[in-house]
Tab-separated table of C-alpha atoms in Angstrom:
chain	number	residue	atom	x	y	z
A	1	UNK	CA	31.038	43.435	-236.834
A	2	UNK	CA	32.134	44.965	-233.431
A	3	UNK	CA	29.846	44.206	-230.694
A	4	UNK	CA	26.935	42.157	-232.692
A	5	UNK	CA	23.646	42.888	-231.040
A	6	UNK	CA	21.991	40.088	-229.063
A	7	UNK	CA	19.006	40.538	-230.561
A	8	UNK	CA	17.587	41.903	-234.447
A	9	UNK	CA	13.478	42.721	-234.069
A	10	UNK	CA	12.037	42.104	-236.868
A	11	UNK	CA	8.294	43.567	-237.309
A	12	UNK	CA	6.197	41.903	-239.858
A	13	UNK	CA	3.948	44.171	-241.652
A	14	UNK	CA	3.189	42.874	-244.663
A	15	UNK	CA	0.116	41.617	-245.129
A	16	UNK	CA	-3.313	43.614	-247.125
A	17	UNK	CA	-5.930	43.362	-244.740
A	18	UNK	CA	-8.035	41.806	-246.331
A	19	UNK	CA	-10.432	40.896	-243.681
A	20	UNK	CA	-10.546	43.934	-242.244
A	21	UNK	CA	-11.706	45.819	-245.838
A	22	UNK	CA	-8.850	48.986	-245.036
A	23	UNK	CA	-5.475	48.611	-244.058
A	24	UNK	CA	-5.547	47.806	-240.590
A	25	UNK	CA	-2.086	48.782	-239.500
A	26	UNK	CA	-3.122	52.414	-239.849
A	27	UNK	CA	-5.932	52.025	-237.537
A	28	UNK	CA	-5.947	54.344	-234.379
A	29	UNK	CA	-5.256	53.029	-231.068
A	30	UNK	CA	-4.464	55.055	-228.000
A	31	UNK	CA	-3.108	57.660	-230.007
A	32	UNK	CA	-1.000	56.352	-232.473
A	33	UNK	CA	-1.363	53.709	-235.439
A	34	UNK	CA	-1.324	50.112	-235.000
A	35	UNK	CA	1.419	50.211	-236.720
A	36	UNK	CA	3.604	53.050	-234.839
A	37	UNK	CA	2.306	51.317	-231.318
A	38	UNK	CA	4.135	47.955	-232.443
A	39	UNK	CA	7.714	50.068	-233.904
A	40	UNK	CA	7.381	52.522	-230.458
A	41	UNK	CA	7.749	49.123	-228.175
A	42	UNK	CA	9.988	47.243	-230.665
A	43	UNK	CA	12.288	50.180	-230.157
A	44	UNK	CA	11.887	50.410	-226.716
A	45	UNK	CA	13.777	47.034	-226.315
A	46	UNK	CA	16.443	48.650	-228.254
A	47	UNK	CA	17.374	46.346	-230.190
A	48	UNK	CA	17.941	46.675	-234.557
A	49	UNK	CA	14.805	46.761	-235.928
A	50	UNK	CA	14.174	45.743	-239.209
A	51	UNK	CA	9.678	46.368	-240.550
A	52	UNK	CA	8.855	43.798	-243.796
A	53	UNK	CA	6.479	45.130	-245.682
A	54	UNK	CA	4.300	44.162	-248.768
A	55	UNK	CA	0.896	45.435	-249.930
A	56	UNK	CA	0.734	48.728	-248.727
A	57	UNK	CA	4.805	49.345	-248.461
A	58	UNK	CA	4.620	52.622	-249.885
A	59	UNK	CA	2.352	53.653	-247.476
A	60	UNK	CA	4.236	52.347	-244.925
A	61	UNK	CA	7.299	54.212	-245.859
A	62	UNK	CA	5.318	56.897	-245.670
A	63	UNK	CA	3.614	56.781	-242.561
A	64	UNK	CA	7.020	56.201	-240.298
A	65	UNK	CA	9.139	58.407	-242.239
A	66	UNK	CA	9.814	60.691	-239.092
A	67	UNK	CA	11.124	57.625	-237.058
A	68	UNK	CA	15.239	56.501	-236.595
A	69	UNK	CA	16.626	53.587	-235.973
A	70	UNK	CA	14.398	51.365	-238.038
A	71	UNK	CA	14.871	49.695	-241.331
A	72	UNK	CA	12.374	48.432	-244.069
A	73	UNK	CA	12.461	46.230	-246.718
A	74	UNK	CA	10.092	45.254	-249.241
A	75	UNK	CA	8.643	41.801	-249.324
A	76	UNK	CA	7.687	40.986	-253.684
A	77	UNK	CA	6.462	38.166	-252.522
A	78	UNK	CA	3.774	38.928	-249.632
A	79	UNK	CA	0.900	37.225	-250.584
A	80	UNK	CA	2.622	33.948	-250.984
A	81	UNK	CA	2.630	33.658	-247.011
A	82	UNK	CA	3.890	34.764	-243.430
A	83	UNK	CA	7.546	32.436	-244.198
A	84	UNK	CA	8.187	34.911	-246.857
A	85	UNK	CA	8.170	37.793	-244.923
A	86	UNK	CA	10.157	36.483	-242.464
A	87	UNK	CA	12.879	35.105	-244.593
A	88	UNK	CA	12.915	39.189	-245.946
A	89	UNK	CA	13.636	40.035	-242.453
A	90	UNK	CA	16.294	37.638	-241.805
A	91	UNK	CA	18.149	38.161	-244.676
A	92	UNK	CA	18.534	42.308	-243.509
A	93	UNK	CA	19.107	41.139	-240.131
A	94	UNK	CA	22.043	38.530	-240.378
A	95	UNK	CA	24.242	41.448	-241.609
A	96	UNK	CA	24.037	42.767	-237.971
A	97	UNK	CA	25.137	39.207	-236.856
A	98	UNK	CA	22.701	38.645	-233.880
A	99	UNK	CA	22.358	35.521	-231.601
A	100	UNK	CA	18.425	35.931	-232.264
A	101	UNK	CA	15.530	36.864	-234.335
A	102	UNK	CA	12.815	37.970	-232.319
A	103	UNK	CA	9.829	38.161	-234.870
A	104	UNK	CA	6.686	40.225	-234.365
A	105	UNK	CA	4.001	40.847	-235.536
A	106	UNK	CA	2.218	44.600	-236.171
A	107	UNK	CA	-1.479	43.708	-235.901
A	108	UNK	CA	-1.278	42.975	-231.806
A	109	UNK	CA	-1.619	46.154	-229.927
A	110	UNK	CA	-1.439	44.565	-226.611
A	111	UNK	CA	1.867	43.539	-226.988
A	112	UNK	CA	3.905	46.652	-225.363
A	113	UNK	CA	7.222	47.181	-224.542
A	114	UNK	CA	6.700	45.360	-220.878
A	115	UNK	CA	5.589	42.532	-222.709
A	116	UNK	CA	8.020	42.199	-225.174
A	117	UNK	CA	10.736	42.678	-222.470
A	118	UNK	CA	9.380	39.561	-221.024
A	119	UNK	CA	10.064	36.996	-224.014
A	120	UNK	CA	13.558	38.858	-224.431
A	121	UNK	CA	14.528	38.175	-220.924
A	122	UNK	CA	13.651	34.730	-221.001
A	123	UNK	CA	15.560	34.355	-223.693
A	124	UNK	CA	18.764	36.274	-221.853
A	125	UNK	CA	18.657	33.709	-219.477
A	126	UNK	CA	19.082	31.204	-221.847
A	127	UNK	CA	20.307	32.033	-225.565
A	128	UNK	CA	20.400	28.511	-226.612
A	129	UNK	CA	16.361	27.685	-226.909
A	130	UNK	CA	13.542	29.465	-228.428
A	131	UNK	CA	11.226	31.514	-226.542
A	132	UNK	CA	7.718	31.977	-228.101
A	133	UNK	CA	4.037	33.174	-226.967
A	134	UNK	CA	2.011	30.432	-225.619
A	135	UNK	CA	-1.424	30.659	-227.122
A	136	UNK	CA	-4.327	27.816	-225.939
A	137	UNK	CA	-3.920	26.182	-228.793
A	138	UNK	CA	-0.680	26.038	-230.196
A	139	UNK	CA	2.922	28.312	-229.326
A	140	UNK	CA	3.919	30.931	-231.764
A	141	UNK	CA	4.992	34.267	-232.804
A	142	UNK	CA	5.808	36.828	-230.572
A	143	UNK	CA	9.019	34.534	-230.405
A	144	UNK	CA	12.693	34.760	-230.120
A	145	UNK	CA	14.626	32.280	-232.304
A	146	UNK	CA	18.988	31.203	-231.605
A	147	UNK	CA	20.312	32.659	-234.936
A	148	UNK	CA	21.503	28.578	-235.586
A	149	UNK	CA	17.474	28.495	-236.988
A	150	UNK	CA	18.542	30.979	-240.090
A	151	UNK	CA	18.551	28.779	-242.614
A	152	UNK	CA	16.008	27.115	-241.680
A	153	UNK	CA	13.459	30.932	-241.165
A	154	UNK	CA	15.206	31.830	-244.737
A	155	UNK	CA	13.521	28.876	-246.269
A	156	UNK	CA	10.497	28.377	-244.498
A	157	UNK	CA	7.332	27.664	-246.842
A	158	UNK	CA	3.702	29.177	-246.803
A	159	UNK	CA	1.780	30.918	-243.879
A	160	UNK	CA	2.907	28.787	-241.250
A	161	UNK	CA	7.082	28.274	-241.220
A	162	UNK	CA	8.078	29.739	-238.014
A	163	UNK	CA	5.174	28.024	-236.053
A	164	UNK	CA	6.064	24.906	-237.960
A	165	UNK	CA	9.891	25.402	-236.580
A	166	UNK	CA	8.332	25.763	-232.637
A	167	UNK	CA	6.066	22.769	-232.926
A	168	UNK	CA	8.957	21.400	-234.224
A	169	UNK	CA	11.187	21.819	-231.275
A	170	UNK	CA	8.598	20.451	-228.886
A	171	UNK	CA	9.835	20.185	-225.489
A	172	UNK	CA	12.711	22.425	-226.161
A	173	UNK	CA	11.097	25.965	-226.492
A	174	UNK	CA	10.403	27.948	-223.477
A	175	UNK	CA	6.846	29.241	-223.480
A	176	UNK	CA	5.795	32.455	-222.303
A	177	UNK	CA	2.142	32.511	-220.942
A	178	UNK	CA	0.676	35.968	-220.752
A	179	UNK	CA	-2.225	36.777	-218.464
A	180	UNK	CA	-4.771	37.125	-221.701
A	181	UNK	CA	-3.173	35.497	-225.322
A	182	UNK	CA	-2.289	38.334	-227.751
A	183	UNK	CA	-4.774	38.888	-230.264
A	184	UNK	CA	-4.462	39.445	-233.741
A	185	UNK	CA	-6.748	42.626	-234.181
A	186	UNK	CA	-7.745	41.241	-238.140
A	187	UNK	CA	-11.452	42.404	-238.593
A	188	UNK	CA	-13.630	45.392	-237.919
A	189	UNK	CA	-15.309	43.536	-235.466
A	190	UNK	CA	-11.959	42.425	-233.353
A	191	UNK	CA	-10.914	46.138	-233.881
A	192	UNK	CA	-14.102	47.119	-232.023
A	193	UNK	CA	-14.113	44.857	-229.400
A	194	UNK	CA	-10.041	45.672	-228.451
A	195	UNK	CA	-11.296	49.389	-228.553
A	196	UNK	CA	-14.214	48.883	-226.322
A	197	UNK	CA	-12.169	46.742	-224.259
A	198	UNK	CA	-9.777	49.906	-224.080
A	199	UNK	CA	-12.475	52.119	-222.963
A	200	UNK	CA	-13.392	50.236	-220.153
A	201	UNK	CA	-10.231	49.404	-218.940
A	202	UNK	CA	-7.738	52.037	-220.641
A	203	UNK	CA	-4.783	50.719	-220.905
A	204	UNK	CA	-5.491	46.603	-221.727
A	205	UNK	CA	-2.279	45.135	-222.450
A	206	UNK	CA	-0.357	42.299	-221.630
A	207	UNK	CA	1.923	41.516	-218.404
């Protein structure tokens, strides 16, 4: 391929919501979906971006059928875990031939484009290490992984393979600590809370 990207995102989406009793990733925030929020800063970086889906992927197509530049493919096997869905989205995005995978998730509104940008240029700076989101307790996804880790994303088991792969690595991932953790937004009550949060401040997100 001429000029290989530096980067494929890949968004995972492909989960039923079960804890939140409706599919979450159509939930309104600031104006758009859950869902369109994540793809609108994904694309911002401007990288490929490739959206697994699963349990609601018809709905999915649906729902960002007006949008360019993105691909989706269909995960059969989305309720076997997380590792799944990410070996989907690695599979679409070696055929760009990338030097990373940065995998997202759709269910963390505060994650914009600013904060994206911030893993990716850590990772610019240094294409040879993974980058990933420090949390308190562990380090995981948002997070940038060398495209050397393919094999080992493709065959990654249950919900936990690429956080697995970072502990893994130990000392030689490069952690990006944001001013509040992302949080996953997986129940009516975290929905509320983010969307009171919102109100008060209006524009909560990550730097």
């Amino acid at each position: 391929m001429d000029n290989p990207p530096l980067l494929v995102t890949i968004i995972l989406a492909a989960g039923e919501s079960r804890r939140m009793g409706e599919p979450k990733l159509f939930l309104p925030i600031r104006g758009e979906s859950m869902l369109r929020k994540a793809v609108f800063a994904a694309l911002d970086l401007g990288h490929p971006l490739v959206v697994v889906t699963g349990a609601y992927h018809d709905q999915i197509k649906d729902h960002l059928s007006d949008i360019d530049g993105l691909q989706l493919v269909f995960n059969p096997a989305w309720s076997t875990g997380m590792s799944t869905s990410i070996a989907c989205g690695i599979e679409v995005a070696l055929s760009y031939q990338p030097r990373g995978f940065f995998i997202t998730l759709a269910d963390q509104p505060s994650m914009s484009v600013e904060s994206l940008g911030a893993i990716d240029a850590i990772f610019l700076e240094d294409q040879s290490r993974i980058v990933a989101t420090y949390y308190p307790e562990r380090l995981g996804v948002p997070a940038i992984f060398p495209a050397r880790y393919a094999d080992q994303l493709l065959n990654g088991k249950g919900p936990n393979g690429a956080r697995q792969l970072i502990a893994a690595a130990g000392g030689r991932v490069k952690a990006v600590k944001f001013h509040v953790p992302p949080i996953d937004i997986d129940t009516p009550e975290e929905y509320q809370r983010y969307m009171s949060e919102y109100q008060r401040t209006k524009e909560p997100k990550n730097k």
